[in-house]
Amino acid sequence: MRAHIDKIGGSIDVSSACGRGTAFTIKIPLTLAIVSALIIEVGAERFAVPQLAVVELVRVRNGSELSIERIKQTPVLRLRNKLLALVDLKTLLRIDSRAEAKTEGAFVVVLQVAGETFGVVVEAVFDTEEIVVKPMASRLRQSAMFSGNTILGDGSVILILDPNGIARAIGIAGARQQSRAEDRPSEDHAAPTESMLVFRAGTPNPKAVPLSLVTRLEEIDARTIELSNGRPVVQYRGQLMPLVAVSADVKVRSTGTQPVLVFADDRRALALAVDEIIDIVEDRFDIELTGDTPGLLGSAVIKGRATEIIDVSHFLRLAFDDWRDWKERTADGRVRTVLLVDDAAFFRNMLSPVLRAAGYAVTAAASASEALALLETDQAFDCLITDIDMPGMSGFDLATVVRSNPRTAEVPIIGLASIVSPEAVERGKHAGLLDCVTKFDRSRLIAALKNQVAA
Amino acid sequence: MADGESQYVTATVGGQLVGLPIERVQDVFIPDRLTRVPLAPPEVAGLLNVRGRIVTIVDMWQRLGGERRNERPLAIGIEHDGEFYGLLVDQIGEVLNLPAAHAEGNPINLDSRLAAVSVGIHRLDTQLMVVLDVDRVLEFGACAQAA
């Protein structure tokens, strides 16, 4: 148990008091997605459907009022005087079940996705379970029908159906997406939403950091803060973790508990001391870069208040003088250079510090043409990371051009997408992308970069 | 272990002896209650919960070619890029300490499915062992292009 919780970045504490009982304190990272799911069965296989997409369950029976009818081959259901398009899950997933389908009745799970309603025919419906969504293994990601998998309470592995994927497969959402794209030509490239962790440290006005960068939130007993080499440290999972204040105005407490944000990579952890953690806000943010205050990236308006966005890489360097050297030393001592292309300032500002913290020298470009101009200069880049979805020249087109130029043909290219779809992977493959990573998946991005630039 | 020797975990797949570098092998388990994955590449036999981890089970008969000879196959657990895989094989053999000098490259007429995942052949006294490149074994499906 302990090993598993450690593995996902959590911790477990047990305290026993004689005659009073035992208290288990389990902490798990914020990033785990727990959803409520409906368990259904078709062809002796069980699947989970996110409860969020389920509108209702209908039991259908041949000969009864509610029965499945067909228009040519297409199954439909008359439901409250409206025709509901149906999809037979067994056919869709090409499940060949030896067991004869239960003919006397079936269930229709009515799903709603992006305003479209359709029914999925299944053989049995079980209860709902709270499940922890785990991503599909990379070998299985090309199927759009599943959004992930999980382990049920009985220990079996179950696949989680993606209502969007099903809708696309039967052509419902596809048609709609097209029309929607025509409706709003400009909106498409607005910055996607991001979760920000808002906190107070030193000054009365709030500060924030992207939640995706934070590994954990902790409250540390102030008495356990020790000094090492004149700097505050805490013992954390058998290691010394440096404690850094976000600004000089933050007094590291000596009594009570000290709230900290923990940032960790494979080997090191850093605790950032703050006064108070306020909230997690999910919205679109425009970060305006501000001057030279070390530790600050810029500011953004979050919930109507001007909020300072902190630069995590600054504190990492502060805590580990050798942070950069240590990373660089992995190869021949030369700093690896990365060209980051993204039309959204938000991501340029967000990802550059992440890459810098990982020991790379980053040059950012706001468009494919700007990137090509940079590649034309004498500066050599060890890797190109590009957003695939950009106005004008897309990341795919950029990759194609870079590949066709003999001078840059060898530069590894990693694609960035808000959502990595099988289509994108396929297109990327043709354009010469070596890997495709979602924008918020910081650890996969670093891993992909390490893979490509290692040689 | 003497210099120039490597240790291999041996297994048979459809009668062919194969060897995997021991440092890549994490464990061996009996796959039970596989969850089938519809629309998956044919090489994927299913998913399995192994001590709380979701492991992708690879059908090695599909991958290497050959007939399944054991109704109760075993799985060799390996880790690749932070993900866990189980390679289904007919039988697990002993761990062999083999001098590098006994290894040869692939014969040019080697079955193409084997050649794609093999880094060489070891001449044993009684038979030949195909040394598998674990990473290449897992290059199929959506990730084949990432290599």
XYZ file of C-alpha atoms in Angstrom:
602
model
C 0.000 0.000 0.000
C 2.698 2.408 1.061
C 4.705 1.721 -2.086
C 1.717 2.452 -4.288
C 0.896 5.706 -2.585
C 4.539 6.749 -2.841
C 4.489 5.863 -6.491
C 1.708 8.306 -7.301
C 3.425 10.963 -5.234
C 1.343 10.735 -2.111
C 2.170 9.905 1.441
C 0.680 7.880 4.242
C 1.026 8.403 7.959
C -0.130 6.132 10.712
C -0.458 7.295 14.277
C -1.687 5.045 17.021
C -2.711 6.019 20.498
C -2.912 3.247 23.030
C -6.509 2.508 23.882
C -7.858 5.132 21.515
C -7.267 3.751 18.075
C -5.246 4.294 14.959
C -5.463 7.181 12.554
C -4.366 6.803 8.949
C -3.621 9.988 7.077
C -3.392 9.490 3.347
C -2.417 12.298 1.040
C -2.663 11.958 -2.697
C -1.626 14.484 -5.333
C -4.143 16.899 -6.758
C -3.574 15.692 -10.250
C -5.380 12.397 -9.874
C -8.649 12.565 -11.690
C -11.444 10.785 -9.882
C -14.721 10.464 -11.719
C -17.960 8.749 -11.086
C -18.639 6.123 -13.721
C -21.445 3.815 -14.705
C -20.373 0.218 -15.249
C -22.041 -1.457 -18.229
C -21.633 -4.781 -19.937
C -21.729 -5.850 -23.536
C -20.627 -9.187 -24.989
C -19.405 -10.338 -21.565
C -16.998 -7.379 -21.379
C -17.444 -4.595 -18.882
C -16.800 -0.932 -19.562
C -17.071 2.288 -17.602
C -18.985 5.295 -18.909
C -18.326 8.667 -17.257
C -21.460 9.530 -15.324
C -21.143 13.129 -16.405
C -22.168 12.260 -19.965
C -25.035 9.970 -18.994
C -28.465 11.571 -19.236
C -30.663 8.573 -18.512
C -31.007 4.835 -18.749
C -33.809 3.279 -20.756
C -34.773 -0.369 -20.689
C -35.963 -1.579 -24.055
C -37.916 -4.711 -24.779
C -39.037 -6.131 -28.071
C -42.763 -5.731 -28.528
C -43.116 -3.224 -25.748
C -43.697 0.459 -26.137
C -40.000 1.065 -25.998
C -38.410 -1.007 -28.692
C -35.520 -0.533 -31.040
C -36.628 0.147 -34.590
C -34.556 0.357 -37.701
C -34.468 2.775 -40.565
C -32.697 0.671 -43.165
C -29.831 -0.578 -40.961
C -29.693 2.327 -38.538
C -31.167 1.587 -35.126
C -33.301 4.277 -33.519
C -35.492 4.533 -30.466
C -38.739 6.445 -30.050
C -38.301 8.204 -26.775
C -40.910 10.679 -25.616
C -42.020 11.422 -29.154
C -38.522 12.024 -30.400
C -36.225 9.801 -32.397
C -32.992 8.976 -30.668
C -30.061 7.765 -32.754
C -28.668 4.540 -31.353
C -25.297 2.909 -31.603
C -24.794 -0.730 -30.837
C -21.703 -0.864 -28.687
C -20.996 -4.456 -29.564
C -20.851 -3.680 -33.267
C -18.927 -0.471 -32.716
C -16.227 -2.139 -30.657
C -16.289 -5.263 -32.847
C -16.771 -7.498 -29.878
C -17.491 -10.995 -31.075
C -19.280 -12.608 -28.236
C -19.914 -16.307 -28.321
C -22.753 -15.896 -25.893
C -25.994 -15.177 -27.720
C -27.168 -11.662 -26.982
C -29.888 -11.460 -24.420
C -32.789 -10.901 -26.752
C -35.520 -10.287 -24.262
C -34.236 -6.911 -23.349
C -31.391 -4.484 -23.460
C -30.515 -1.142 -22.029
C -29.990 2.098 -23.804
C -27.611 4.476 -22.107
C -28.552 7.950 -23.276
C -25.453 10.108 -23.583
C -25.104 13.775 -24.179
C -21.922 15.139 -25.682
C -21.440 18.706 -26.824
C -25.175 19.260 -27.070
C -25.829 16.094 -29.083
C -27.859 13.291 -27.585
C -27.612 9.681 -28.654
C -28.171 6.257 -27.193
C -25.727 3.415 -26.704
C -27.174 -0.101 -26.676
C -25.677 -2.298 -23.979
C -26.666 -5.635 -22.499
C -26.492 -4.943 -18.808
C -26.015 -2.034 -16.461
C -24.360 -2.383 -13.087
C -23.836 0.201 -10.434
C -21.752 3.339 -10.447
C -18.250 3.446 -9.035
C -15.865 6.212 -8.183
C -12.868 5.509 -10.349
C -9.378 6.934 -10.682
C -8.754 7.536 -14.343
C -5.399 6.305 -15.546
C -4.216 7.122 -19.048
C -4.180 4.358 -21.634
C -0.844 2.772 -22.364
C 0.828 4.480 -25.293
C 0.424 1.332 -27.410
C -3.347 1.609 -27.097
C -3.850 5.305 -27.555
C -4.749 5.167 -31.214
C -8.258 4.090 -30.384
C -10.454 7.109 -29.801
C -13.128 4.997 -28.126
C -11.443 4.935 -24.752
C -10.335 7.828 -22.634
C -8.462 5.755 -20.109
C -8.584 2.725 -17.922
C -8.823 1.955 -14.265
C -8.841 -0.791 -11.678
C -12.204 -1.567 -10.129
C -12.800 -2.438 -6.524
C -12.732 -6.153 -7.371
C -9.248 -5.825 -8.841
C -10.169 -6.162 -12.487
C -9.021 -3.702 -15.108
C -11.777 -1.861 -16.941
C -11.692 0.433 -19.957
C -13.346 3.828 -19.776
C -15.438 4.674 -22.832
C -15.002 8.134 -24.296
C -18.451 9.499 -25.192
C -16.799 12.019 -27.517
C -15.006 9.254 -29.358
C -18.205 7.279 -29.767
C -20.036 10.335 -31.042
C -17.276 10.959 -33.553
C -17.222 7.333 -34.628
C -20.885 7.395 -35.549
C -20.524 10.739 -37.251
C -22.571 12.800 -34.835
C -19.969 15.088 -33.420
C -17.910 15.154 -36.576
C -20.558 16.967 -38.556
C -21.212 19.296 -35.725
C -17.599 20.124 -35.133
C -17.266 21.205 -38.703
C -20.163 23.571 -38.537
C -18.940 24.923 -35.265
C -15.525 25.575 -36.685
C -17.145 27.675 -39.365
C -19.122 29.593 -36.814
C -16.180 30.790 -34.842
C -13.080 31.198 -36.890
C -11.122 33.331 -34.456
C -11.925 31.752 -31.115
C -10.129 28.573 -31.964
C -6.759 29.874 -31.021
C -7.609 31.564 -27.770
C -5.566 30.276 -24.864
C -7.137 27.130 -23.431
C -8.071 27.143 -19.806
C -5.465 26.428 -17.196
C -5.747 25.834 -13.488
C -3.928 28.287 -11.292
C -3.136 27.824 -7.656
C -3.666 31.168 -5.956
C -1.895 31.944 -2.703
C -0.798 34.817 -0.541
C 2.831 35.356 0.344
C 4.265 38.502 1.863
C 2.193 41.101 0.082
C -1.581 41.483 0.398
C -2.162 40.998 -3.322
C -2.404 37.394 -4.436
C 0.246 35.369 -6.218
C -0.296 32.344 -8.413
C 1.472 29.458 -10.044
C 0.110 27.010 -12.628
C -1.312 24.062 -10.754
C 0.265 21.681 -13.247
C 3.697 22.647 -11.950
C 2.884 21.957 -8.310
C 3.577 18.448 -7.141
C 1.893 18.649 -3.765
C 0.558 21.007 -1.170
C 1.770 20.365 2.347
C 1.455 21.814 5.775
C 4.680 21.366 7.650
C 4.927 21.412 11.406
C 7.048 24.505 11.986
C 9.009 22.760 14.713
C 10.431 20.327 12.193
C 12.063 23.100 10.182
C 15.811 22.866 10.730
C 18.777 24.829 9.549
C 21.409 23.340 7.317
C 24.248 25.491 6.139
C 22.297 28.475 7.386
C 19.297 27.681 5.229
C 15.965 26.277 6.364
C 15.319 22.679 5.409
C 12.783 20.030 6.342
C 13.143 16.306 6.365
C 10.806 14.994 3.763
C 10.589 11.337 2.799
C 14.068 10.580 3.935
C 15.592 13.568 2.162
C 16.391 17.107 3.103
C 14.095 19.429 1.247
C 15.132 23.078 1.113
C 12.528 25.573 2.192
C 12.514 28.810 0.236
C 10.319 31.807 0.935
C 8.511 33.234 -2.071
C 9.592 36.706 -1.106
C 11.637 38.293 1.636
C 8.405 39.443 3.262
C 7.366 35.909 4.023
C 8.463 34.907 7.484
C 9.022 31.209 7.762
C 7.012 30.329 10.838
C 8.528 28.967 14.000
C 5.288 27.783 15.578
C 2.173 26.112 14.262
C 2.109 24.867 10.703
C 3.793 26.288 7.655
C 1.913 25.880 4.355
C 4.241 25.050 1.483
C 4.016 24.239 -2.201
C 6.197 21.276 -3.081
C 7.867 21.151 -6.480
C 9.652 17.939 -7.264
C 11.336 16.240 -10.152
C 12.759 12.725 -10.176
C 15.468 13.477 -7.685
C 14.855 16.668 -5.823
C 12.106 18.441 -4.019
C 11.759 22.075 -3.107
C 9.292 23.569 -0.663
C 8.117 27.087 -1.327
C 6.895 28.723 1.859
C 3.746 30.807 1.518
C 1.454 32.525 4.011
C -1.802 31.040 2.903
C -3.152 28.941 0.058
C -6.294 30.644 -1.190
C -7.891 28.857 -4.085
C -7.603 26.959 -7.329
C -9.021 28.886 -10.260
C -9.612 27.480 -13.699
C -9.924 30.002 -16.454
C -8.190 31.523 -19.432
C -5.351 33.752 -18.402
C -3.225 36.198 -20.283
C 0.067 36.632 -18.599
C 1.618 39.986 -19.191
C 5.311 39.800 -18.792
C 6.762 42.293 -16.419
C 10.252 43.532 -15.964
C 13.090 42.041 -14.104
C 11.826 41.180 -10.656
C 13.526 37.874 -10.049
C 11.077 35.119 -9.277
C 8.174 36.793 -11.026
C 7.102 35.909 -14.536
C 4.531 38.593 -14.843
C 1.008 39.287 -13.821
C -2.443 38.202 -14.826
C -5.967 39.063 -13.825
C -7.349 36.156 -11.825
C -10.850 36.429 -10.413
C -10.828 40.140 -10.992
C -7.610 40.765 -9.108
C -4.166 41.544 -10.407
C -2.152 38.490 -9.493
C 1.570 37.958 -9.706
C 2.627 34.787 -11.450
C 5.754 33.326 -9.937
C 8.617 31.750 -11.862
C 9.257 28.387 -10.310
C 12.564 27.884 -12.074
C 13.988 30.891 -10.257
C 13.378 29.271 -6.897
C 14.731 25.961 -8.036
C 17.974 27.661 -8.942
C 17.946 29.537 -5.666
C 17.602 26.348 -3.689
C 20.027 24.299 -5.695
C 22.973 26.396 -6.793
C 24.043 23.530 -8.937
C 20.602 22.866 -10.398
C 21.650 23.852 -13.868
C 25.195 22.510 -13.719
C 23.926 19.272 -12.420
C 21.560 18.838 -15.278
C 24.059 19.947 -17.861
C 26.717 17.594 -16.670
C 24.628 14.698 -17.924
C 26.332 14.891 -21.306
C 29.352 16.706 -22.665
C 28.760 19.795 -20.548
C 27.206 21.806 -23.361
C 23.839 23.372 -22.612
C 21.183 21.844 -24.847
C 19.211 24.409 -26.775
C 15.526 24.210 -27.478
C 13.391 26.257 -29.829
C 9.862 26.535 -28.487
C 7.133 27.582 -30.919
C 3.660 28.451 -29.696
C 1.320 31.196 -30.815
C -0.136 31.562 -27.320
C 1.971 33.780 -25.093
C 0.534 31.888 -22.181
C 2.274 28.666 -23.116
C 5.506 30.320 -24.187
C 5.656 31.958 -20.793
C 4.631 28.833 -18.979
C 6.773 26.253 -20.698
C 9.978 28.238 -21.059
C 10.639 28.298 -17.305
C 9.800 24.616 -17.068
C 12.331 23.771 -19.756
C 14.892 26.130 -18.263
C 14.454 24.524 -14.899
C 15.206 21.212 -16.556
C 18.509 22.624 -17.739
C 17.821 23.660 -21.305
C 18.466 26.994 -22.951
C 15.162 28.072 -24.429
C 14.414 30.384 -27.325
C 10.746 31.080 -27.879
C 9.039 31.939 -31.154
C 5.440 33.092 -31.555
C 4.837 31.667 -35.020
C 6.122 29.144 -37.499
C 7.609 31.877 -39.657
C 9.463 33.346 -36.701
C 10.783 29.876 -35.920
C 11.950 29.347 -39.493
C 13.735 32.698 -39.415
C 15.514 31.638 -36.214
C 16.477 28.325 -37.756
C 17.992 30.208 -40.686
C 20.420 31.997 -38.377
C 23.700 30.500 -37.227
C 22.202 29.422 -33.970
C 21.873 25.654 -33.799
C 19.039 24.057 -31.864
C 19.167 20.602 -30.346
C 15.434 20.249 -30.425
C 12.355 21.957 -31.795
C 9.183 21.896 -29.738
C 6.172 23.201 -31.590
C 2.509 23.713 -30.948
C 0.704 21.793 -33.685
C -2.340 24.007 -33.753
C -1.301 27.494 -34.821
C -2.984 30.042 -37.069
C -1.400 30.382 -40.484
C 1.304 27.779 -40.685
C 0.546 24.833 -38.405
C 3.092 22.817 -36.466
C 2.729 20.012 -38.990
C 3.558 22.346 -41.872
C 6.473 23.743 -39.912
C 7.791 20.233 -39.287
C 7.493 19.379 -42.965
C 9.477 22.473 -43.955
C 12.139 21.877 -41.304
C 12.484 18.262 -42.396
C 12.861 19.166 -46.054
C 15.699 21.609 -45.397
C 18.946 19.599 -45.364
C 20.439 21.964 -42.789
C 17.712 21.264 -40.241
C 16.474 17.848 -41.338
C 18.134 16.147 -38.394
C 16.695 18.372 -35.661
C 14.313 16.296 -33.540
C 10.825 17.786 -33.422
C 8.330 17.299 -30.618
C 4.713 18.302 -31.123
C 2.598 19.983 -28.458
C -1.164 19.712 -28.462
C -3.961 20.625 -26.100
C -5.332 17.139 -26.655
C -3.307 14.459 -28.385
C -5.769 12.761 -30.717
C -4.955 9.695 -32.805
C -5.423 11.826 -35.914
C -2.837 14.284 -34.643
C -0.388 11.474 -33.909
C -0.917 10.133 -37.399
C -0.491 13.521 -39.049
C 2.529 14.234 -36.880
C 4.113 11.008 -37.956
C 3.800 11.998 -41.581
C 5.155 15.463 -40.916
C 8.175 14.072 -39.083
C 7.276 14.716 -35.451
C 9.125 12.296 -33.210
C 6.712 12.617 -30.365
C 3.499 14.346 -29.452
C 2.814 15.550 -25.919
C -0.053 17.388 -24.281
C 0.777 20.901 -23.169
C 0.091 20.317 -19.534
C 2.002 17.098 -19.269
C 5.200 18.633 -18.010
C 6.867 15.372 -17.025
C 6.183 13.708 -20.363
C 7.479 16.743 -22.196
C 10.729 16.655 -20.235
C 10.958 12.891 -20.743
C 10.361 13.235 -24.483
C 12.955 15.979 -24.658
C 15.489 13.896 -22.755
C 14.847 11.011 -25.119
C 15.369 13.091 -28.230
C 18.294 15.136 -27.064
C 20.106 12.478 -25.067
C 22.469 11.386 -27.815
C 29.796 -12.306 -13.645
C 32.911 -12.205 -15.784
C 33.626 -9.384 -18.171
C 32.018 -9.694 -21.547
C 29.258 -11.856 -20.210
C 25.605 -11.002 -20.231
C 22.763 -12.572 -18.333
C 19.595 -13.497 -20.116
C 16.209 -14.691 -18.997
C 15.209 -17.357 -21.474
C 11.727 -18.217 -22.648
C 10.096 -20.097 -25.461
C 7.580 -18.621 -27.851
C 6.027 -21.070 -30.255
C 8.982 -23.416 -29.847
C 11.622 -20.750 -30.459
C 14.049 -20.009 -27.629
C 14.433 -16.308 -26.950
C 16.495 -14.392 -24.413
C 15.815 -11.073 -22.713
C 18.505 -9.036 -20.960
C 17.989 -9.757 -17.283
C 18.230 -6.118 -16.271
C 15.062 -5.387 -18.241
C 13.032 -8.156 -16.637
C 11.174 -7.066 -13.526
C 9.147 -10.093 -12.646
C 7.336 -13.108 -13.994
C 3.660 -13.664 -13.330
C 0.751 -15.833 -14.331
C -1.727 -13.716 -16.259
C -5.222 -14.181 -14.966
C -8.463 -12.393 -15.802
C -7.242 -10.439 -18.779
C -9.360 -7.494 -19.821
C -9.629 -7.529 -23.596
C -9.168 -4.244 -25.409
C -11.487 -3.848 -28.390
C -9.945 -2.240 -31.495
C -6.432 -2.671 -30.119
C -3.500 -3.791 -32.254
C -3.485 -7.597 -32.634
C -0.311 -7.782 -30.530
C -2.169 -6.592 -27.444
C -3.690 -9.536 -25.617
C -5.318 -7.353 -23.000
C -4.843 -5.463 -19.777
C -4.160 -6.853 -16.357
C -3.936 -5.591 -12.823
C -0.592 -6.647 -11.428
C -0.263 -5.461 -7.851
C -2.208 -2.282 -8.514
C -0.533 -1.430 -11.799
C -2.271 -1.677 -15.129
C -0.069 -3.832 -17.308
C -0.438 -4.146 -21.079
C -0.112 -7.797 -22.012
C 1.636 -8.457 -25.323
C 0.819 -11.564 -27.332
C 4.325 -12.714 -28.290
C 3.012 -15.321 -30.708
C 1.468 -12.496 -32.698
C 4.565 -10.385 -32.303
C 7.181 -12.976 -33.233
C 5.120 -15.466 -35.179
C 4.512 -18.989 -33.982
C 1.829 -21.136 -32.429
C 0.847 -20.899 -28.800
C 1.871 -24.187 -27.211
C 0.787 -23.721 -23.654
C -2.763 -23.172 -22.500
C -1.487 -21.563 -19.312
C 1.131 -19.144 -20.569
C 3.363 -17.026 -18.372
C 4.086 -13.341 -18.606
C 7.434 -11.588 -18.293
C 7.013 -8.165 -16.704
C 9.052 -5.300 -18.125
C 9.019 -1.543 -17.848
C 9.324 0.728 -20.840
C 9.070 4.531 -20.782
C 7.363 4.476 -17.418
C 4.733 1.994 -18.587
C 4.417 -1.640 -17.653
C 4.151 -4.507 -20.074
C 3.822 -8.247 -19.764
C 5.139 -10.434 -22.562
C 3.144 -13.650 -22.913
C 5.339 -16.686 -23.523
C 4.843 -20.446 -23.493
C 7.524 -21.203 -20.963
C 10.193 -19.513 -18.935
C 13.574 -21.184 -18.948
C 16.631 -20.693 -16.823
C 18.785 -17.613 -16.553
C 21.868 -18.003 -18.726
C 25.261 -16.372 -18.374
C 26.536 -16.064 -21.896
C 29.850 -14.751 -23.189
C 29.440 -12.032 -25.748
C 31.814 -13.970 -28.011
C 29.138 -16.542 -28.629
C 26.771 -13.996 -30.113
C 26.321 -13.418 -33.785
C 24.320 -10.991 -35.836
C 21.019 -12.000 -37.358
C 21.328 -14.359 -40.309
C 20.117 -12.498 -43.349
C 17.358 -14.977 -43.981
C 15.901 -14.710 -40.471
C 12.104 -14.492 -40.357
C 11.322 -10.795 -40.799
C 9.165 -10.623 -37.684
C 12.023 -12.029 -35.615
C 14.659 -9.939 -37.371
C 12.745 -6.772 -36.517
C 13.109 -7.331 -32.788
C 16.313 -9.365 -32.553
C 19.752 -7.998 -31.815
C 21.542 -11.246 -32.485
C 21.713 -14.982 -32.035
C 23.470 -16.936 -29.313
C 24.826 -20.359 -30.189
C 23.976 -22.654 -27.316
C 25.062 -26.263 -27.216
C 21.752 -27.699 -28.252
C 19.876 -24.853 -29.799
C 19.972 -21.239 -30.887
C 18.692 -18.393 -28.767
C 17.342 -15.213 -30.317
C 18.281 -12.174 -28.203
C 15.352 -9.755 -28.102
C 15.579 -5.996 -27.992
C 12.841 -5.244 -25.473
C 12.258 -1.725 -26.753
C 11.810 -2.922 -30.286
C 9.470 -5.684 -29.200
C 7.169 -2.949 -27.937
C 7.292 -0.911 -31.109
C 3.944 -1.678 -32.592
C 0.590 0.020 -32.861
C 0.366 3.753 -32.348
C 3.930 4.077 -31.175
C 5.707 2.337 -34.002
C 6.434 5.697 -35.536
C 7.912 7.236 -32.420
C 11.122 5.289 -32.843
